Amino acid sequence: MAVTNPTRDDFAALLEESFQNEDLFEGSVVKGTIVAIEKDLAVIDVGLKTEGRVALKEFSGPGRDTPLKVGDVVEVYLERVENALGEAVLSRDKARREESWVRLEEQFNKNEKVTGVIFNQVKGGFTVDLDGAVAFLPRSQVDIRPVRDVGPLMHTPQPFQILKMDKRRGNIVVSRRTVLEETRAEQRSELVQSLEEGQIIEGVVKNITDYGAFVDLGGIDGLLHVTDIAWRRINHPTEVLSIGQTVRVQIIRVNHETHRISLGMKQLEADPWSGIEAKYPVGAKFSGRVTNITDYGAFVELEPGIEGLIHVSEMSWTKKNVHPGKIVSTSQEVEVVILEVDPVKRRISLGLKQTLANPWESFSEKYPIGSIVEGEVKNKTEFGLFIGLDGDVDGMVHLSDLDWNRPGEQVIDEYNRGDMVKAQVLDVDIEKERISLGIKQVGGDPFVEASGDIRKGAVVTCEILAVTEGGLEVKIVDSDLTTFIRRADLSRDRSEQRPERFAAGEKVDARVTNFDKKARKIAVSIKALEIAEEKEAVAQFGSSDSGASLGDILGAALKARQGDGE
């Protein structure tokens, strides 16, 4: 109700009402009408019989480019009803920020996504305008994978997830990566459900590692292992694939729980191992290319997708304990022999040495047993000498074949590495790859030479070298042979089997009871000679019907023997 003649009390009431209105509006968001636009300022009437000015730039920003005009109603933040110039202090930025905080808190509590615009780059990340409220976007939360160029993402409205809010400090942290991961997970789940083992699809090579390549199947990645790229050996996926390349693959395995997908390219081609046994029969020769060398052998490609292994033991007849890389080299063309084919394990065993003549067979043909060979002492061991022979093979001279009379342990010291020696071939074992040689056999066996016509049953004259309690050490006259007559062989009569009856230097006759050229042993016996002479005398000078005594017969035999001696 209007007051026609205001009194002092009326003025006081109006003043009090204005103060109440001032307290009510200050620090809050109010609506105002644009009454004029002066250069870069908008004049806004907020209904308090006062006007305020707000910079036009506060009404613009990322995604807000609509021009203002007189008559537009806008929301502003009233900081003060009146300043020193009698104008209201207004702010559009604070109004928008206040509105945004209220709305963002509700969305944060409901775990809803918010829309924002990346508008600036700061240390450790970027700033995002959430319709007035400024949030921080860490660099690690921009995308699922590191992004080198963020330019295409700037000044474009897009969804974000609020990770953290602190109104007191005015901090908001958002993530774009979380939104992408959720979207991707949904797409992955849908895509995985649509995939089946054996299905053939196209994809794009996204990343390449040492063990294979990751192929993008349209929202989900599958692993193409290096062993499934081709049937032939692939040392590194980059030999066949490149990033960005479109490839045709087959689904090998799908794990619907972990969303892991295994892919294959070689499965789209015919299996070269089909009918492999008929194609590569055992014993046949083929040419191939060395593709890989390891400590245990070399892999040879017989055809694309088919490789065989030459084990180190099948590489050379003579080079033992040598690294395969010193026999063959990568990419070298070689001729090999098929040793074994296993189609189940997809393995082919190859032989390189089998393409060459067996040096032990060649040696055996060239040098039969008994032949004399010459070679260099390659090594000395505790059991003999190793001699290098023709054909790059070695022969062994055992200690027992170094000398006829002296022990081998003593004789071997006389030989050194590098010495040239002659030896006789004693044996050749082709299967075990061994050649036995003898040095002492080269000059002949002195035992055989010294024995002359001596044979078992012959009568020989012996010179006593020494008398011992067990018998006599004797030397056969006209030879270098020595032997031992045991006490029991000294006489037919037990009472005469006394060594002391003899003296060194004396000569006695004895009968050869054993003569073994191979074992190089000779045994003689006085007793055997006496028995033989007795039998001979009985046969010559007496009979069962003569009636003569044994003494008479022996006496007659002795006289005849003496007569022959005269």
Coordinates of C-alpha atoms in Angstrom, one line a residue:
M1 CA 0.0 0.0 0.0
A2 CA 1.4 3.3 -1.1
V3 CA 2.1 6.0 1.5
T4 CA 1.1 9.5 0.4
N5 CA 2.9 11.4 3.1
P6 CA 5.6 9.3 4.5
T7 CA 6.7 9.9 8.0
R8 CA 10.0 9.3 9.7
D9 CA 8.7 5.8 10.8
D10 CA 7.8 4.9 7.2
F11 CA 11.3 5.7 6.0
A12 CA 12.7 3.5 8.8
A13 CA 10.5 0.6 7.7
L14 CA 11.4 0.9 4.1
L15 CA 15.1 1.0 5.0
E16 CA 14.8 -2.1 7.1
E17 CA 13.0 -3.9 4.3
S18 CA 15.8 -3.1 1.9
F19 CA 18.4 -4.4 4.4
Q20 CA 16.4 -7.7 4.6
N21 CA 16.3 -8.0 0.9
E22 CA 20.0 -7.3 0.7
D23 CA 20.7 -10.1 3.2
L24 CA 18.4 -12.4 1.3
F25 CA 20.1 -12.0 -2.1
E26 CA 23.8 -11.6 -1.4
G27 CA 25.9 -14.8 -1.8
S28 CA 23.2 -16.6 -3.9
V29 CA 22.3 -17.2 -7.5
V30 CA 19.6 -14.9 -8.8
K31 CA 17.9 -14.3 -12.2
G32 CA 18.4 -11.1 -14.1
T33 CA 17.5 -9.5 -17.4
I34 CA 19.9 -8.0 -19.8
V35 CA 18.9 -4.4 -20.3
A36 CA 21.8 -3.2 -22.4
I37 CA 25.1 -4.4 -23.9
E38 CA 28.0 -1.9 -23.7
K39 CA 31.1 -2.9 -25.6
D40 CA 32.3 -6.2 -23.8
L41 CA 29.9 -5.8 -20.8
A42 CA 26.3 -6.9 -20.3
V43 CA 24.2 -4.6 -18.1
I44 CA 21.9 -6.8 -16.0
D45 CA 18.9 -5.8 -13.9
V46 CA 18.5 -8.2 -11.0
G47 CA 15.3 -6.5 -9.7
L48 CA 16.8 -4.6 -6.7
K49 CA 16.4 -1.2 -8.4
T50 CA 20.1 -1.5 -9.2
E51 CA 22.0 -2.8 -12.1
G52 CA 25.2 -4.7 -12.4
R53 CA 27.7 -5.3 -15.2
V54 CA 29.2 -8.7 -16.2
A55 CA 31.9 -9.3 -18.8
L56 CA 30.6 -10.9 -21.9
K57 CA 33.4 -13.5 -21.9
E58 CA 31.9 -15.0 -18.7
F59 CA 29.0 -16.1 -20.8
S60 CA 31.2 -17.8 -23.4
G61 CA 33.4 -20.9 -23.2
P62 CA 33.9 -24.4 -24.6
G63 CA 30.6 -25.5 -26.2
R64 CA 28.8 -22.2 -25.3
D65 CA 29.0 -19.8 -28.2
T66 CA 25.4 -18.5 -28.4
P67 CA 25.5 -14.6 -28.6
L68 CA 23.6 -12.6 -25.9
K69 CA 21.0 -10.0 -26.7
V70 CA 18.9 -7.4 -24.7
G71 CA 16.0 -9.1 -23.0
D72 CA 17.7 -12.4 -22.3
V73 CA 17.1 -13.7 -18.8
V74 CA 20.3 -15.1 -17.3
E75 CA 21.4 -16.5 -13.9
V76 CA 24.2 -14.7 -12.1
Y77 CA 25.8 -14.8 -8.7
L78 CA 25.1 -11.8 -6.5
E79 CA 28.2 -11.0 -4.5
R80 CA 27.1 -7.6 -3.2
V81 CA 23.9 -5.6 -3.6
E82 CA 25.7 -2.3 -4.0
N83 CA 29.4 -1.4 -4.3
A84 CA 31.0 2.0 -4.0
L85 CA 29.6 3.1 -7.3
G86 CA 26.1 2.1 -6.3
E87 CA 26.0 -0.9 -8.7
A88 CA 25.4 -4.6 -7.9
V89 CA 28.4 -6.9 -8.0
L90 CA 27.5 -9.8 -10.2
S91 CA 29.4 -12.9 -11.6
R92 CA 28.2 -15.3 -14.2
D93 CA 31.2 -17.7 -13.7
K94 CA 30.4 -18.1 -10.0
A95 CA 26.7 -18.7 -10.8
R96 CA 27.5 -21.4 -13.2
R97 CA 30.1 -23.0 -10.9
E98 CA 27.5 -23.0 -8.1
E99 CA 24.9 -24.7 -10.3
S100 CA 27.5 -27.2 -11.6
W101 CA 28.7 -28.3 -8.1
V102 CA 25.1 -29.0 -7.0
R103 CA 24.4 -31.0 -10.1
L104 CA 27.8 -32.8 -10.1
E105 CA 27.4 -33.9 -6.5
E106 CA 24.1 -35.5 -7.4
Q107 CA 25.6 -37.3 -10.4
F108 CA 28.7 -38.3 -8.4
N109 CA 26.6 -39.9 -5.7
K110 CA 24.6 -41.7 -8.3
N111 CA 27.8 -42.8 -10.1
E112 CA 26.5 -41.2 -13.3
K113 CA 28.7 -39.9 -16.2
V114 CA 29.1 -36.2 -16.7
T115 CA 29.7 -34.2 -19.9
G116 CA 32.7 -31.9 -20.1
V117 CA 35.2 -30.2 -22.4
I118 CA 39.0 -30.5 -22.2
F119 CA 40.2 -26.9 -22.7
N120 CA 43.7 -26.6 -21.3
Q121 CA 46.8 -28.6 -20.5
V122 CA 48.5 -28.4 -17.1
K123 CA 51.3 -30.2 -15.3
G124 CA 50.4 -33.9 -15.0
G125 CA 47.2 -33.7 -17.1
F126 CA 44.5 -31.4 -18.4
T127 CA 41.7 -29.1 -17.2
V128 CA 38.1 -30.0 -18.0
D129 CA 35.1 -27.6 -18.0
L130 CA 32.1 -29.3 -16.5
D131 CA 29.6 -26.6 -17.4
G132 CA 31.2 -24.0 -15.1
A133 CA 33.1 -26.3 -12.7
V134 CA 36.7 -26.9 -13.5
A135 CA 38.0 -30.5 -13.1
F136 CA 41.4 -32.1 -13.3
L137 CA 42.0 -34.9 -15.8
P138 CA 45.2 -36.8 -15.0
R139 CA 47.2 -37.8 -18.1
S140 CA 46.9 -41.5 -17.2
Q141 CA 43.1 -41.2 -17.3
V142 CA 42.8 -39.8 -20.8
D143 CA 42.7 -43.1 -22.7
I144 CA 43.1 -46.8 -22.3
R145 CA 46.5 -46.6 -23.9
P146 CA 49.0 -43.7 -23.8
V147 CA 47.9 -40.9 -26.2
R148 CA 50.7 -38.9 -27.8
D149 CA 48.5 -36.2 -29.5
V150 CA 45.6 -34.9 -27.4
G151 CA 44.7 -32.2 -29.9
P152 CA 41.7 -34.0 -31.4
L153 CA 40.2 -34.4 -28.0
M154 CA 40.4 -30.7 -27.0
H155 CA 37.3 -28.4 -27.0
T156 CA 35.0 -31.3 -27.8
P157 CA 32.1 -32.3 -25.4
Q158 CA 32.6 -35.9 -24.2
P159 CA 31.6 -38.1 -21.3
F160 CA 33.7 -38.4 -18.1
Q161 CA 33.5 -40.2 -14.8
I162 CA 34.0 -38.3 -11.6
L163 CA 36.6 -40.1 -9.5
K164 CA 36.8 -37.6 -6.6
M165 CA 35.1 -34.4 -5.3
D166 CA 36.2 -32.0 -2.6
K167 CA 33.9 -28.9 -2.5
R168 CA 35.8 -27.3 0.4
R169 CA 39.0 -27.3 -1.6
G170 CA 37.2 -26.9 -4.9
N171 CA 38.8 -30.1 -6.4
I172 CA 37.3 -32.4 -8.9
V173 CA 39.1 -35.3 -10.5
V174 CA 37.6 -37.0 -13.6
S175 CA 38.5 -39.9 -15.9
R176 CA 37.8 -40.5 -19.5
R177 CA 39.6 -43.9 -19.4
T178 CA 37.0 -45.4 -17.1
V179 CA 34.2 -44.5 -19.5
L180 CA 36.1 -46.0 -22.4
E181 CA 36.9 -49.2 -20.5
E182 CA 33.2 -49.7 -19.5
T183 CA 32.2 -49.2 -23.1
R184 CA 34.9 -51.5 -24.3
A185 CA 34.0 -54.1 -21.8
E186 CA 30.4 -54.1 -23.0
Q187 CA 31.5 -54.3 -26.7
R188 CA 34.0 -57.0 -25.8
S189 CA 31.4 -59.1 -24.1
E190 CA 29.0 -58.8 -27.0
L191 CA 31.7 -59.5 -29.5
V192 CA 33.1 -62.6 -27.6
Q193 CA 29.7 -64.1 -27.4
S194 CA 29.4 -63.8 -31.2
L195 CA 32.7 -65.6 -31.9
E196 CA 33.0 -69.3 -32.4
E197 CA 36.1 -71.6 -32.7
G198 CA 36.8 -72.2 -36.3
Q199 CA 35.3 -69.0 -37.5
I200 CA 37.2 -67.0 -40.1
I201 CA 37.3 -63.2 -39.7
E202 CA 39.3 -60.2 -40.7
G203 CA 41.2 -58.0 -38.3
V204 CA 43.9 -55.3 -38.1
V205 CA 47.3 -55.8 -36.7
K206 CA 47.4 -53.5 -33.7
N207 CA 50.7 -54.4 -32.0
I208 CA 53.6 -56.8 -32.6
T209 CA 55.8 -58.5 -30.0
D210 CA 58.6 -61.1 -30.0
Y211 CA 56.0 -63.9 -29.4
G212 CA 53.3 -62.8 -31.8
A213 CA 50.9 -60.1 -32.9
F214 CA 47.7 -58.6 -31.4
V215 CA 44.9 -58.3 -33.9
D216 CA 42.0 -55.9 -33.4
L217 CA 38.8 -57.8 -34.3
G218 CA 36.6 -54.8 -34.0
G219 CA 36.6 -53.8 -30.3
I220 CA 38.5 -56.8 -28.9
D221 CA 42.1 -58.0 -29.4
G222 CA 43.1 -61.6 -30.3
L223 CA 46.6 -63.0 -30.0
L224 CA 48.2 -64.4 -33.2
H225 CA 51.1 -66.5 -31.8
V226 CA 54.3 -66.6 -33.9
T227 CA 53.9 -70.3 -34.3
D228 CA 50.5 -69.9 -35.8
I229 CA 51.4 -67.3 -38.4
A230 CA 52.8 -69.8 -40.9
W231 CA 53.7 -73.5 -41.2
R232 CA 57.3 -72.5 -41.9
R233 CA 59.6 -71.2 -39.2
I234 CA 59.1 -67.5 -38.4
N235 CA 61.9 -66.1 -36.2
H236 CA 60.0 -62.8 -35.7
P237 CA 56.4 -61.7 -36.6
T238 CA 57.7 -58.7 -38.5
E239 CA 59.0 -61.0 -41.2
V240 CA 55.3 -61.4 -42.2
L241 CA 53.2 -58.8 -40.5
S242 CA 53.2 -55.0 -40.0
I243 CA 51.2 -52.7 -37.8
G244 CA 48.0 -51.6 -39.5
Q245 CA 47.9 -54.5 -41.8
T246 CA 44.6 -56.2 -42.4
V247 CA 44.8 -60.0 -42.0
R248 CA 42.5 -62.9 -42.4
V249 CA 42.6 -65.2 -39.4
Q250 CA 40.8 -68.2 -37.9
I251 CA 39.5 -68.4 -34.3
I252 CA 41.4 -71.2 -32.7
R253 CA 40.3 -70.8 -29.1
V254 CA 37.8 -68.5 -27.2
N255 CA 37.7 -68.2 -23.5
H256 CA 34.3 -66.5 -22.7
E257 CA 35.3 -65.9 -19.1
T258 CA 38.7 -64.2 -19.6
H259 CA 37.8 -62.9 -23.1
R260 CA 41.1 -64.3 -24.4
I261 CA 41.1 -65.2 -28.1
S262 CA 43.7 -67.2 -29.9
L263 CA 44.1 -66.7 -33.6
G264 CA 45.8 -68.5 -36.4
M265 CA 46.8 -67.7 -40.0
K266 CA 48.5 -71.0 -41.0
Q267 CA 45.3 -72.9 -40.3
L268 CA 43.8 -71.3 -43.4
E269 CA 46.4 -73.1 -45.6
A270 CA 46.8 -76.8 -46.3
D271 CA 48.8 -78.7 -43.7
P272 CA 52.1 -79.6 -45.3
W273 CA 52.6 -82.5 -42.8
S274 CA 49.7 -84.4 -44.3
G275 CA 51.2 -87.6 -46.0
I276 CA 54.7 -86.6 -44.8
E277 CA 55.9 -90.2 -44.4
A278 CA 55.3 -91.0 -48.1
K279 CA 56.8 -87.7 -49.2
Y280 CA 60.0 -88.1 -47.2
P281 CA 60.9 -91.8 -46.9
V282 CA 63.6 -92.9 -44.4
G283 CA 67.0 -93.3 -46.1
A284 CA 66.2 -90.9 -48.9
K285 CA 68.4 -87.9 -49.7
F286 CA 67.0 -84.3 -49.9
S287 CA 68.4 -80.8 -50.2
G288 CA 67.4 -78.1 -47.7
R289 CA 68.3 -74.7 -46.3
V290 CA 69.6 -74.2 -42.7
T291 CA 67.1 -71.9 -40.9
N292 CA 68.3 -72.0 -37.3
I293 CA 71.3 -73.3 -35.4
T294 CA 71.2 -74.3 -31.7
D295 CA 73.6 -75.9 -29.3
Y296 CA 72.1 -79.3 -29.9
G297 CA 71.9 -79.2 -33.7
A298 CA 70.6 -77.3 -36.8
F299 CA 67.1 -77.0 -38.3
V300 CA 66.8 -77.5 -42.0
E301 CA 63.8 -76.4 -44.1
L302 CA 63.0 -79.1 -46.7
E303 CA 60.0 -77.1 -48.0
P304 CA 57.9 -74.2 -46.7
G305 CA 56.4 -75.4 -43.4
I306 CA 58.5 -78.6 -43.2
E307 CA 61.6 -78.5 -41.1
G308 CA 63.9 -81.3 -39.8
L309 CA 66.5 -81.4 -37.1
I310 CA 70.1 -82.5 -37.7
H311 CA 71.2 -83.5 -34.2
V312 CA 74.8 -82.6 -33.4
S313 CA 75.6 -86.3 -33.2
E314 CA 74.5 -86.7 -36.8
M315 CA 76.5 -83.8 -38.3
S316 CA 80.0 -85.3 -38.7
W317 CA 81.6 -88.7 -38.5
T318 CA 84.7 -87.4 -36.8
K319 CA 84.1 -83.9 -35.3
K320 CA 82.8 -84.7 -31.8
N321 CA 81.8 -82.1 -29.2
V322 CA 81.9 -79.3 -31.8
H323 CA 79.2 -76.6 -31.9
P324 CA 77.0 -77.1 -35.0
G325 CA 77.7 -73.5 -36.0
K326 CA 81.3 -74.6 -36.8
I327 CA 80.0 -77.2 -39.3
V328 CA 77.1 -75.4 -41.0
S329 CA 75.9 -71.8 -41.2
T330 CA 72.5 -70.2 -41.4
S331 CA 70.9 -70.1 -45.0
Q332 CA 73.5 -72.7 -46.2
E333 CA 72.1 -75.2 -48.6
V334 CA 72.9 -78.8 -47.4
E335 CA 72.2 -82.3 -48.5
V336 CA 70.7 -84.5 -45.8
V337 CA 69.4 -88.1 -45.3
I338 CA 66.0 -88.8 -43.7
L339 CA 66.6 -90.8 -40.5
E340 CA 63.2 -90.8 -38.9
V341 CA 59.8 -89.2 -39.5
D342 CA 57.2 -88.7 -36.7
P343 CA 54.0 -87.3 -38.2
V344 CA 52.3 -87.2 -34.8
K345 CA 55.0 -85.1 -33.1
R346 CA 55.7 -83.3 -36.4
R347 CA 59.4 -84.2 -36.2
I348 CA 61.8 -85.2 -38.9
S349 CA 65.3 -86.4 -37.9
L350 CA 68.0 -85.7 -40.5
G351 CA 71.6 -86.8 -40.9
L352 CA 74.3 -84.8 -42.5
K353 CA 77.2 -87.2 -42.0
Q354 CA 75.2 -90.0 -43.7
T355 CA 75.7 -88.2 -47.0
L356 CA 79.4 -88.9 -46.8
A357 CA 81.3 -92.2 -46.7
N358 CA 81.8 -93.7 -43.3
P359 CA 85.5 -93.1 -42.6
W360 CA 85.8 -96.3 -40.5
E361 CA 84.5 -98.3 -43.4
S362 CA 86.9 -96.6 -45.7
F363 CA 89.8 -97.2 -43.3
S364 CA 88.9 -100.8 -42.9
E365 CA 88.8 -101.4 -46.7
K366 CA 92.1 -99.5 -47.2
Y367 CA 93.9 -100.9 -44.1
P368 CA 92.8 -104.5 -43.3
I369 CA 93.9 -106.1 -40.0
G370 CA 97.6 -106.6 -39.9
S371 CA 98.4 -103.6 -42.0
I372 CA 101.1 -101.2 -40.9
V373 CA 100.0 -97.5 -40.6
E374 CA 101.8 -94.3 -39.6
G375 CA 100.3 -91.4 -37.7
E376 CA 100.9 -88.6 -35.2
V377 CA 100.4 -89.0 -31.5
K378 CA 97.3 -86.8 -30.8
N379 CA 96.8 -87.6 -27.1
K380 CA 98.2 -89.5 -24.1
T381 CA 95.8 -91.0 -21.6
E382 CA 96.1 -93.3 -18.6
F383 CA 95.2 -96.3 -20.8
G384 CA 97.1 -95.6 -24.0
L385 CA 97.9 -93.4 -27.0
F386 CA 95.6 -91.9 -29.6
I387 CA 97.1 -91.8 -33.1
G388 CA 95.7 -89.6 -35.9
L389 CA 95.1 -91.7 -39.1
D390 CA 94.0 -91.2 -42.7
G391 CA 90.4 -90.1 -43.1
D392 CA 90.5 -87.9 -40.0
V393 CA 90.0 -90.9 -37.7
D394 CA 91.9 -91.8 -34.6
G395 CA 93.2 -95.2 -33.5
M396 CA 94.1 -96.2 -30.0
V397 CA 97.2 -98.1 -28.8
H398 CA 96.5 -99.7 -25.5
L399 CA 99.3 -99.8 -22.8
S400 CA 99.6 -103.5 -23.2
D401 CA 100.4 -103.1 -26.9
L402 CA 103.3 -100.7 -26.5
D403 CA 106.1 -103.1 -25.6
W404 CA 106.5 -106.9 -25.4
N405 CA 108.6 -107.0 -22.2
R406 CA 108.2 -103.7 -20.3
P407 CA 105.0 -102.5 -18.6
G408 CA 103.0 -100.0 -20.7
E409 CA 102.9 -97.5 -17.8
Q410 CA 106.6 -97.2 -18.1
V411 CA 106.9 -97.2 -21.9
I412 CA 104.2 -94.5 -22.5
D413 CA 106.4 -91.9 -21.0
E414 CA 108.7 -92.3 -24.0
Y415 CA 106.0 -90.9 -26.3
N416 CA 104.9 -87.2 -26.7
R417 CA 102.2 -85.4 -28.6
G418 CA 103.3 -84.8 -32.1
D419 CA 105.5 -87.8 -32.4
M420 CA 105.2 -89.8 -35.6
V421 CA 104.8 -93.5 -34.9
K422 CA 104.2 -96.7 -36.8
A423 CA 101.6 -99.2 -35.6
Q424 CA 99.9 -102.4 -36.8
V425 CA 96.1 -102.5 -37.3
L426 CA 94.8 -105.0 -34.7
D427 CA 91.0 -104.5 -35.0
V428 CA 88.4 -102.2 -36.6
D429 CA 85.0 -101.9 -35.1
I430 CA 82.9 -99.9 -37.6
E431 CA 79.7 -99.9 -35.4
K432 CA 81.5 -98.5 -32.3
E433 CA 83.8 -96.4 -34.5
R434 CA 87.0 -97.8 -32.9
I435 CA 90.3 -98.7 -34.3
S436 CA 92.8 -100.8 -32.2
L437 CA 96.5 -100.4 -33.0
G438 CA 99.6 -102.0 -31.7
I439 CA 103.1 -100.6 -31.7
K440 CA 104.9 -103.6 -30.3
Q441 CA 103.5 -105.8 -33.1
V442 CA 105.3 -103.8 -35.8
G443 CA 108.7 -105.4 -35.1
G444 CA 107.3 -108.9 -34.6
D445 CA 107.0 -111.0 -31.4
P446 CA 110.5 -111.8 -30.0
F447 CA 108.9 -114.7 -28.2
V448 CA 107.9 -116.4 -31.4
E449 CA 111.2 -115.6 -33.1
A450 CA 113.2 -116.9 -30.1
S451 CA 111.2 -120.1 -29.9
G452 CA 112.4 -121.4 -33.3
D453 CA 111.2 -125.0 -33.7
I454 CA 110.2 -125.4 -30.1
R455 CA 106.9 -127.2 -29.7
K456 CA 104.9 -129.0 -27.1
G457 CA 106.5 -132.4 -26.3
A458 CA 110.0 -131.3 -27.5
V459 CA 113.0 -132.0 -25.2
V460 CA 115.1 -128.9 -24.5
T461 CA 118.3 -128.2 -22.6
C462 CA 118.0 -125.6 -19.9
E463 CA 120.6 -123.5 -18.1
I464 CA 119.8 -122.9 -14.4
L465 CA 119.7 -119.2 -13.7
A466 CA 118.6 -119.3 -10.1
V467 CA 117.6 -121.8 -7.4
T468 CA 114.6 -121.0 -5.2
E469 CA 112.6 -122.8 -2.6
G470 CA 109.7 -123.2 -5.1
G471 CA 111.8 -124.4 -8.0
L472 CA 114.3 -123.4 -10.7
E473 CA 114.5 -120.3 -12.9
V474 CA 116.0 -121.5 -16.2
K475 CA 116.9 -120.3 -19.7
I476 CA 116.4 -122.5 -22.7
V477 CA 119.8 -122.9 -24.4
D478 CA 120.3 -121.2 -27.7
S479 CA 117.3 -118.9 -27.2
D480 CA 116.2 -115.9 -25.1
L481 CA 113.3 -117.7 -23.6
T482 CA 113.2 -118.1 -19.8
T483 CA 110.8 -120.0 -17.7
F484 CA 110.3 -121.6 -14.3
I485 CA 110.4 -125.3 -13.4
R486 CA 108.2 -125.9 -10.4
R487 CA 109.4 -128.0 -7.5
A488 CA 106.8 -130.7 -8.3
D489 CA 108.3 -131.0 -11.8
L490 CA 111.9 -131.5 -10.7
S491 CA 111.7 -135.3 -10.6
R492 CA 109.4 -138.3 -11.0
D493 CA 110.5 -139.4 -7.6
R494 CA 109.1 -137.3 -4.8
S495 CA 112.2 -137.7 -2.7
E496 CA 114.3 -136.1 -5.5
Q497 CA 112.0 -133.1 -5.9
R498 CA 114.5 -130.9 -3.9
P499 CA 115.8 -127.7 -5.6
E500 CA 118.9 -127.7 -3.5
R501 CA 120.1 -130.7 -5.6
F502 CA 120.7 -128.2 -8.4
A503 CA 123.1 -125.3 -8.7
A504 CA 123.1 -122.2 -10.8
G505 CA 125.0 -122.6 -14.1
E506 CA 124.2 -126.3 -14.4
K507 CA 122.3 -127.6 -17.4
V508 CA 119.4 -130.0 -17.3
D509 CA 117.2 -131.6 -19.9
A510 CA 113.4 -131.1 -19.7
R511 CA 110.3 -131.8 -21.7
V512 CA 108.1 -128.9 -23.1
T513 CA 104.7 -129.4 -21.5
N514 CA 103.0 -126.2 -22.7
F515 CA 103.8 -123.8 -25.5
D516 CA 101.3 -120.9 -26.1
K517 CA 102.5 -118.4 -28.7
K518 CA 99.5 -116.2 -28.3
A519 CA 99.8 -116.0 -24.5
R520 CA 103.6 -116.0 -24.9
K521 CA 104.1 -118.7 -22.3
I522 CA 106.3 -121.9 -22.2
A523 CA 106.4 -124.5 -19.5
V524 CA 109.1 -127.3 -19.1
S525 CA 109.3 -130.3 -16.7
I526 CA 112.1 -132.7 -15.8
K527 CA 109.5 -135.0 -14.3
A528 CA 107.6 -135.2 -17.6
L529 CA 110.8 -136.0 -19.5
E530 CA 111.6 -138.9 -17.0
I531 CA 108.1 -140.3 -17.5
A532 CA 108.3 -140.1 -21.2
E533 CA 111.7 -141.8 -21.3
E534 CA 110.4 -144.6 -19.1
K535 CA 107.5 -145.2 -21.4
E536 CA 109.8 -145.2 -24.4
A537 CA 112.2 -147.7 -22.7
V538 CA 109.4 -150.1 -21.8
A539 CA 108.2 -150.0 -25.4
Q540 CA 111.6 -150.6 -26.9
F541 CA 113.4 -152.9 -24.5
G542 CA 110.8 -154.9 -22.7
S543 CA 107.3 -156.3 -22.9
S544 CA 104.7 -157.9 -20.7
D545 CA 105.9 -161.3 -21.7
S546 CA 109.7 -160.9 -21.5
G547 CA 109.9 -161.4 -17.7
A548 CA 112.5 -158.6 -17.5
S549 CA 112.3 -156.3 -14.4
L550 CA 111.9 -152.5 -14.7
G551 CA 115.5 -152.1 -13.6
D552 CA 116.8 -154.4 -16.3
I553 CA 114.8 -152.4 -19.0
L554 CA 116.0 -149.0 -17.8
G555 CA 119.6 -150.3 -17.5
A556 CA 119.4 -151.5 -21.1
A557 CA 117.9 -148.2 -22.3
L558 CA 120.7 -146.2 -20.4
K559 CA 123.4 -148.3 -22.1
A560 CA 121.8 -147.7 -25.5
R561 CA 121.6 -144.0 -24.8
Q562 CA 125.3 -143.9 -23.7
G563 CA 126.2 -145.9 -26.9
D564 CA 124.4 -143.4 -29.0
G565 CA 126.3 -140.6 -27.2
E566 CA 129.7 -142.2 -28.0

